[in-house]
Amino acid sequence: MIKALVCGAGGFIGSHLVRRLKNEGCWVRGADLKYPEFSKTAADEFLLLDLREEKNCRAAVRLGKSETFDEVYQLAADMGGMGFIHSAECEIMRNSALINIHMVDSAANAAVKRYFFSSSACVYRDMKPKEPELSEEEAYPALPDNEYGWEKLYTERLVMTYGRRHGLAARIARFQNCYGPEGTWQGGREKAPAALCRKIAQAEDGGTIEVWGKGTALRAYTYIDDMIEGIILLMHSDLENGVNIGRQEYVSVDELVQTIAAVAGKKIHMKHVAGPVGVKARNFRNDRITSIGWKSKCSLRDGIARTYPWIKAQVEANRDQASLS
Ligand code: NAD
């Protein structure tokens, strides 16, 4: 039986990944600062650990005598949407780097066989709308738009060095925006799809929501099930260096709002206000991930149709709780 450790198992992608690994018949240990917020973990064992500390990373990878994890999935990060990325630069640079430095070193010392790191499309420079697709190598010469991207790029290189020296099969995914049920939807760390679903769930039919920026920034959004499929395929492949994972369905922020409003069955007006938006456009090749059989199955419309009802239910449950207290 494959033994897998998922770091960041209390978070959005990590908790879905644990569920998938369990369905595949693995024995799974989760590690995180917190348990998953929205459902019980599917992990066989869950350790509450601050992975910024070396001794906790060593504990996370420790199994019984002469046993080692076959796979470590490292998704723990101090992270959030654009609002958080722009306001918490020091925390991102310090906390995520500490986690990554200690985790890969601990995994290599414990003779772990395969190591997955969740990098991000934020490693790339800003792009102009309609610019041709960037391949993975075109992350260099490097000019990420924010510190979160620089930390990811540094860690990609860190993980590759451990791969070379220790014979660790290092697999690095560069995720585009990922969304779905059981992701952070309020509190300042939520990403655009969740924040906009929340605002629309809170708005009256015919109401107005505030949208950061001019609404023209182009992004692709990948549904959680597609992302998990990509993680599993990449981890078990021979692909080295960074690999883009993302659906190639690029929409503006205004189009994202219109898609959510259509799913919600509401007429929504937008008021564009100043706010952190990030890069102007994205457009990436994904021939590396498709070469190992990955294909996005969930359109933006279908993914929002699965996500919006969940966020609406959270908004309503919160409203009921507030009215009771
Ligand atoms: P998330 O915030 O839901 O999950 C991250 C988890 O890391 C959280 O549960 C958090 O508690 C945990 N964590 C933070 N600091 C920790 C510490 N010191 N010790 C132990 N655990 C700690 O985020 P997510 O959306 O699930 O993202 C998972 C990974 O994917 C992250 O590395 C993120 O940078 C990357 N990523 C995500 C997206 C996306 O759109 N969600 C896009 C690109 C990359």
PDB file of C-alpha atoms in Angstrom, residues 148-264:
ATOM      1  CA  TYR A 148       4.493  35.115  -3.765  1.00  0.00           C
ATOM      2  CA  GLY A 149       5.724  34.272  -7.280  1.00  0.00           C
ATOM      3  CA  TRP A 150       9.371  34.828  -6.310  1.00  0.00           C
ATOM      4  CA  GLU A 151       9.046  32.515  -3.320  1.00  0.00           C
ATOM      5  CA  LYS A 152       7.514  29.849  -5.561  1.00  0.00           C
ATOM      6  CA  LEU A 153      10.310  30.227  -8.097  1.00  0.00           C
ATOM      7  CA  TYR A 154      12.972  29.954  -5.390  1.00  0.00           C
ATOM      8  CA  THR A 155      11.311  26.833  -4.016  1.00  0.00           C
ATOM      9  CA  GLU A 156      11.073  25.246  -7.462  1.00  0.00           C
ATOM     10  CA  ARG A 157      14.860  25.566  -7.690  1.00  0.00           C
ATOM     11  CA  LEU A 158      15.318  24.353  -4.107  1.00  0.00           C
ATOM     12  CA  VAL A 159      13.249  21.239  -4.761  1.00  0.00           C
ATOM     13  CA  MET A 160      15.143  20.550  -7.993  1.00  0.00           C
ATOM     14  CA  THR A 161      18.510  20.719  -6.198  1.00  0.00           C
ATOM     15  CA  TYR A 162      17.322  18.139  -3.656  1.00  0.00           C
ATOM     16  CA  GLY A 163      16.038  16.028  -6.525  1.00  0.00           C
ATOM     17  CA  ARG A 164      19.478  16.071  -8.175  1.00  0.00           C
ATOM     18  CA  ARG A 165      21.502  15.350  -5.062  1.00  0.00           C
ATOM     19  CA  HIS A 166      19.248  12.873  -3.252  1.00  0.00           C
ATOM     20  CA  GLY A 167      17.618  11.027  -6.130  1.00  0.00           C
ATOM     21  CA  LEU A 168      14.251  12.298  -4.978  1.00  0.00           C
ATOM     22  CA  ALA A 169      11.745  12.330  -7.876  1.00  0.00           C
ATOM     23  CA  ALA A 170      10.751  15.990  -7.632  1.00  0.00           C
ATOM     24  CA  ARG A 171       7.520  16.972  -9.402  1.00  0.00           C
ATOM     25  CA  ILE A 172       6.567  20.629  -9.664  1.00  0.00           C
ATOM     26  CA  ALA A 173       3.156  21.881 -10.779  1.00  0.00           C
ATOM     27  CA  ARG A 174       2.496  25.501 -11.674  1.00  0.00           C
ATOM     28  CA  PHE A 175      -1.192  25.863 -10.849  1.00  0.00           C
ATOM     29  CA  GLN A 176      -3.410  28.450 -12.475  1.00  0.00           C
ATOM     30  CA  ASN A 177      -6.264  29.752 -10.294  1.00  0.00           C
ATOM     31  CA  CYS A 178      -8.094  26.840  -8.740  1.00  0.00           C
ATOM     32  CA  TYR A 179     -11.615  27.028  -7.338  1.00  0.00           C
ATOM     33  CA  GLY A 180     -14.406  24.798  -6.089  1.00  0.00           C
ATOM     34  CA  PRO A 181     -16.437  23.879  -3.018  1.00  0.00           C
ATOM     35  CA  GLU A 182     -14.710  23.914   0.386  1.00  0.00           C
ATOM     36  CA  GLY A 183     -12.278  26.669  -0.540  1.00  0.00           C
ATOM     37  CA  THR A 184     -11.778  29.824   1.518  1.00  0.00           C
ATOM     38  CA  TRP A 185     -14.709  32.114   0.663  1.00  0.00           C
ATOM     39  CA  GLN A 186     -14.384  34.960   3.171  1.00  0.00           C
ATOM     40  CA  GLY A 187     -11.920  36.556   5.596  1.00  0.00           C
ATOM     41  CA  GLY A 188      -9.399  38.183   3.237  1.00  0.00           C
ATOM     42  CA  ARG A 189      -7.590  35.116   1.851  1.00  0.00           C
ATOM     43  CA  GLU A 190     -10.291  34.110  -0.636  1.00  0.00           C
ATOM     44  CA  LYS A 191      -9.504  34.209  -4.350  1.00  0.00           C
ATOM     45  CA  ALA A 192     -11.514  35.983  -7.039  1.00  0.00           C
ATOM     46  CA  PRO A 193     -14.016  33.206  -7.953  1.00  0.00           C
ATOM     47  CA  ALA A 194     -14.950  32.616  -4.296  1.00  0.00           C
ATOM     48  CA  ALA A 195     -15.056  36.333  -3.438  1.00  0.00           C
ATOM     49  CA  LEU A 196     -17.301  37.079  -6.422  1.00  0.00           C
ATOM     50  CA  CYS A 197     -19.586  34.098  -5.683  1.00  0.00           C
ATOM     51  CA  ARG A 198     -19.942  35.408  -2.108  1.00  0.00           C
ATOM     52  CA  LYS A 199     -20.686  38.970  -3.227  1.00  0.00           C
ATOM     53  CA  ILE A 200     -23.316  37.755  -5.693  1.00  0.00           C
ATOM     54  CA  ALA A 201     -24.873  35.429  -3.109  1.00  0.00           C
ATOM     55  CA  GLN A 202     -25.150  38.406  -0.742  1.00  0.00           C
ATOM     56  CA  ALA A 203     -26.553  40.772  -3.396  1.00  0.00           C
ATOM     57  CA  GLU A 204     -30.230  41.263  -4.231  1.00  0.00           C
ATOM     58  CA  ASP A 205     -31.418  40.439  -7.749  1.00  0.00           C
ATOM     59  CA  GLY A 206     -30.762  43.683  -9.655  1.00  0.00           C
ATOM     60  CA  GLY A 207     -28.157  44.725  -7.078  1.00  0.00           C
ATOM     61  CA  THR A 208     -24.607  46.058  -7.495  1.00  0.00           C
ATOM     62  CA  ILE A 209     -21.341  44.456  -6.402  1.00  0.00           C
ATOM     63  CA  GLU A 210     -17.913  46.039  -6.139  1.00  0.00           C
ATOM     64  CA  VAL A 211     -15.257  44.565  -8.452  1.00  0.00           C
ATOM     65  CA  TRP A 212     -11.564  45.370  -7.999  1.00  0.00           C
ATOM     66  CA  GLY A 213      -9.882  46.993 -10.990  1.00  0.00           C
ATOM     67  CA  LYS A 214     -11.321  47.617 -14.427  1.00  0.00           C
ATOM     68  CA  GLY A 215     -12.675  44.087 -14.837  1.00  0.00           C
ATOM     69  CA  THR A 216     -10.449  43.448 -17.861  1.00  0.00           C
ATOM     70  CA  ALA A 217      -7.725  41.229 -16.325  1.00  0.00           C
ATOM     71  CA  LEU A 218      -7.645  37.897 -18.162  1.00  0.00           C
ATOM     72  CA  ARG A 219      -7.371  34.621 -16.257  1.00  0.00           C
ATOM     73  CA  ALA A 220      -8.119  30.932 -16.586  1.00  0.00           C
ATOM     74  CA  TYR A 221      -9.848  29.174 -13.696  1.00  0.00           C
ATOM     75  CA  THR A 222      -9.412  25.468 -13.089  1.00  0.00           C
ATOM     76  CA  TYR A 223     -11.995  23.409 -11.237  1.00  0.00           C
ATOM     77  CA  ILE A 224     -10.690  21.473  -8.234  1.00  0.00           C
ATOM     78  CA  ASP A 225     -11.364  17.977  -9.659  1.00  0.00           C
ATOM     79  CA  ASP A 226      -9.361  18.790 -12.799  1.00  0.00           C
ATOM     80  CA  MET A 227      -6.506  20.128 -10.659  1.00  0.00           C
ATOM     81  CA  ILE A 228      -6.436  17.020  -8.469  1.00  0.00           C
ATOM     82  CA  GLU A 229      -6.324  14.844 -11.584  1.00  0.00           C
ATOM     83  CA  GLY A 230      -3.342  16.878 -12.814  1.00  0.00           C
ATOM     84  CA  ILE A 231      -1.522  16.513  -9.479  1.00  0.00           C
ATOM     85  CA  ILE A 232      -1.928  12.730  -9.457  1.00  0.00           C
ATOM     86  CA  LEU A 233      -0.867  12.337 -13.089  1.00  0.00           C
ATOM     87  CA  LEU A 234       2.148  14.617 -12.693  1.00  0.00           C
ATOM     88  CA  MET A 235       3.323  12.972  -9.466  1.00  0.00           C
ATOM     89  CA  HIS A 236       3.425   9.568 -11.171  1.00  0.00           C
ATOM     90  CA  SER A 237       5.010  10.827 -14.399  1.00  0.00           C
ATOM     91  CA  ASP A 238       8.629  11.357 -15.424  1.00  0.00           C
ATOM     92  CA  LEU A 239       8.165  15.086 -16.075  1.00  0.00           C
ATOM     93  CA  GLU A 240      10.879  17.145 -14.421  1.00  0.00           C
ATOM     94  CA  ASN A 241      10.947  20.929 -13.784  1.00  0.00           C
ATOM     95  CA  GLY A 242       7.848  23.138 -13.611  1.00  0.00           C
ATOM     96  CA  VAL A 243       4.683  21.942 -15.385  1.00  0.00           C
ATOM     97  CA  ASN A 244       1.692  24.217 -16.041  1.00  0.00           C
ATOM     98  CA  ILE A 245      -1.684  22.893 -14.969  1.00  0.00           C
ATOM     99  CA  GLY A 246      -4.681  24.969 -15.991  1.00  0.00           C
ATOM    100  CA  ARG A 247      -7.739  24.972 -18.174  1.00  0.00           C
ATOM    101  CA  GLN A 248      -7.235  27.040 -21.336  1.00  0.00           C
ATOM    102  CA  GLU A 249     -10.462  29.014 -21.041  1.00  0.00           C
ATOM    103  CA  TYR A 250      -9.394  32.619 -20.510  1.00  0.00           C
ATOM    104  CA  VAL A 251     -12.021  35.111 -19.367  1.00  0.00           C
ATOM    105  CA  SER A 252     -11.985  38.668 -18.075  1.00  0.00           C
ATOM    106  CA  VAL A 253     -13.034  39.397 -14.498  1.00  0.00           C
ATOM    107  CA  ASP A 254     -16.244  40.951 -15.862  1.00  0.00           C
ATOM    108  CA  GLU A 255     -16.977  37.737 -17.777  1.00  0.00           C
ATOM    109  CA  LEU A 256     -16.375  35.746 -14.605  1.00  0.00           C
ATOM    110  CA  VAL A 257     -18.929  37.934 -12.808  1.00  0.00           C
ATOM    111  CA  GLN A 258     -21.425  37.436 -15.654  1.00  0.00           C
ATOM    112  CA  THR A 259     -20.950  33.656 -15.508  1.00  0.00           C
ATOM    113  CA  ILE A 260     -21.579  33.588 -11.757  1.00  0.00           C
ATOM    114  CA  ALA A 261     -24.594  35.893 -12.065  1.00  0.00           C
ATOM    115  CA  ALA A 262     -26.068  33.624 -14.772  1.00  0.00           C
ATOM    116  CA  VAL A 263     -25.616  30.568 -12.540  1.00  0.00           C
ATOM    117  CA  ALA A 264     -27.160  32.479  -9.606  1.00  0.00           C
TER     118      ALA A 264
END
